[in-house]
Amino acid sequence: MMLRSALMMALKDHSIRAGMSQADAARHFCVTQPCVSDLMRGKINLFSLDALINMAVAADMRIESKA
């Protein structure tokens, strides 16, 4: 749950810093605009860890694991 939360916050911050609209972010993350809306609203239960990683990879974001 913590990994999903961290990825959601990183994706949201990325799109906000880039000044993207939800439609722009959807294209950038290779998802639909309603999916980005759910991300922005923090609906964590709608996203698997795999889906969030795929979105981050599509956005060329770097993912690190600190174990």
PDB file of C-alpha atoms in Angstrom:
ATOM      1  CA  MET A   1       0.000   0.000   0.000  1.00  0.00           C
ATOM      2  CA  MET A   2       2.849   2.395   0.794  1.00  0.00           C
ATOM      3  CA  LEU A   3       4.499   1.781  -2.572  1.00  0.00           C
ATOM      4  CA  ARG A   4       1.256   2.474  -4.407  1.00  0.00           C
ATOM      5  CA  SER A   5       0.779   5.660  -2.408  1.00  0.00           C
ATOM      6  CA  ALA A   6       4.328   6.844  -3.121  1.00  0.00           C
ATOM      7  CA  LEU A   7       3.969   6.165  -6.843  1.00  0.00           C
ATOM      8  CA  MET A   8       0.602   7.928  -7.001  1.00  0.00           C
ATOM      9  CA  MET A   9       2.053  11.014  -5.312  1.00  0.00           C
ATOM     10  CA  ALA A  10       5.080  10.982  -7.632  1.00  0.00           C
ATOM     11  CA  LEU A  11       2.900  10.708 -10.743  1.00  0.00           C
ATOM     12  CA  LYS A  12       0.607  13.476  -9.530  1.00  0.00           C
ATOM     13  CA  ASP A  13       3.555  15.732  -8.661  1.00  0.00           C
ATOM     14  CA  HIS A  14       5.159  15.023 -12.041  1.00  0.00           C
ATOM     15  CA  SER A  15       2.069  16.104 -13.958  1.00  0.00           C
ATOM     16  CA  ILE A  16       1.514  19.194 -11.800  1.00  0.00           C
ATOM     17  CA  ARG A  17       5.158  20.336 -12.091  1.00  0.00           C
ATOM     18  CA  ALA A  18       4.987  19.886 -15.854  1.00  0.00           C
ATOM     19  CA  GLY A  19       1.793  21.961 -15.998  1.00  0.00           C
ATOM     20  CA  MET A  20      -0.114  19.210 -17.772  1.00  0.00           C
ATOM     21  CA  SER A  21      -3.859  19.062 -18.123  1.00  0.00           C
ATOM     22  CA  GLN A  22      -5.465  15.738 -17.271  1.00  0.00           C
ATOM     23  CA  ALA A  23      -5.755  14.979 -20.983  1.00  0.00           C
ATOM     24  CA  ASP A  24      -2.039  15.740 -21.478  1.00  0.00           C
ATOM     25  CA  ALA A  25      -1.116  13.580 -18.494  1.00  0.00           C
ATOM     26  CA  ALA A  26      -3.279  10.751 -19.834  1.00  0.00           C
ATOM     27  CA  ARG A  27      -1.367  10.787 -23.127  1.00  0.00           C
ATOM     28  CA  HIS A  28       1.941  11.057 -21.257  1.00  0.00           C
ATOM     29  CA  PHE A  29       1.112   8.124 -18.942  1.00  0.00           C
ATOM     30  CA  CYS A  30      -0.576   6.048 -21.721  1.00  0.00           C
ATOM     31  CA  VAL A  31      -3.904   5.867 -19.869  1.00  0.00           C
ATOM     32  CA  THR A  32      -7.340   7.471 -20.155  1.00  0.00           C
ATOM     33  CA  GLN A  33      -8.288  10.891 -18.792  1.00  0.00           C
ATOM     34  CA  PRO A  34     -10.735   9.356 -16.258  1.00  0.00           C
ATOM     35  CA  CYS A  35      -7.830   7.246 -14.983  1.00  0.00           C
ATOM     36  CA  VAL A  36      -5.770  10.411 -14.438  1.00  0.00           C
ATOM     37  CA  SER A  37      -8.749  12.001 -12.676  1.00  0.00           C
ATOM     38  CA  ASP A  38      -8.874   9.035 -10.288  1.00  0.00           C
ATOM     39  CA  LEU A  39      -5.126   9.378  -9.738  1.00  0.00           C
ATOM     40  CA  MET A  40      -5.439  13.086  -8.930  1.00  0.00           C
ATOM     41  CA  ARG A  41      -8.260  12.373  -6.482  1.00  0.00           C
ATOM     42  CA  GLY A  42      -6.130   9.775  -4.692  1.00  0.00           C
ATOM     43  CA  LYS A  43      -8.361   6.774  -5.366  1.00  0.00           C
ATOM     44  CA  ILE A  44      -5.650   4.294  -4.446  1.00  0.00           C
ATOM     45  CA  ASN A  45      -7.964   1.287  -4.449  1.00  0.00           C
ATOM     46  CA  LEU A  46      -8.418   1.636  -8.231  1.00  0.00           C
ATOM     47  CA  PHE A  47      -4.712   1.200  -9.053  1.00  0.00           C
ATOM     48  CA  SER A  48      -2.513  -1.864  -8.885  1.00  0.00           C
ATOM     49  CA  LEU A  49       1.192  -1.496  -8.283  1.00  0.00           C
ATOM     50  CA  ASP A  50       1.810  -2.834 -11.799  1.00  0.00           C
ATOM     51  CA  ALA A  51      -0.436  -0.202 -13.367  1.00  0.00           C
ATOM     52  CA  LEU A  52       1.309   2.614 -11.497  1.00  0.00           C
ATOM     53  CA  ILE A  53       4.743   1.317 -12.480  1.00  0.00           C
ATOM     54  CA  ASN A  54       3.636   1.124 -16.115  1.00  0.00           C
ATOM     55  CA  MET A  55       2.449   4.738 -15.941  1.00  0.00           C
ATOM     56  CA  ALA A  56       5.763   5.853 -14.428  1.00  0.00           C
ATOM     57  CA  VAL A  57       7.752   3.973 -17.076  1.00  0.00           C
ATOM     58  CA  ALA A  58       5.629   5.519 -19.842  1.00  0.00           C
ATOM     59  CA  ALA A  59       6.484   8.935 -18.403  1.00  0.00           C
ATOM     60  CA  ASP A  60      10.232   8.080 -18.340  1.00  0.00           C
ATOM     61  CA  MET A  61      10.267   8.445 -14.577  1.00  0.00           C
ATOM     62  CA  ARG A  62      13.016   6.759 -12.592  1.00  0.00           C
ATOM     63  CA  ILE A  63      11.864   4.173 -10.060  1.00  0.00           C
ATOM     64  CA  GLU A  64      14.105   3.138  -7.172  1.00  0.00           C
ATOM     65  CA  SER A  65      13.579   0.598  -4.459  1.00  0.00           C
ATOM     66  CA  LYS A  66      15.273   1.161  -1.132  1.00  0.00           C
ATOM     67  CA  ALA A  67      15.244  -2.145   0.682  1.00  0.00           C
TER      68      ALA A  67
END
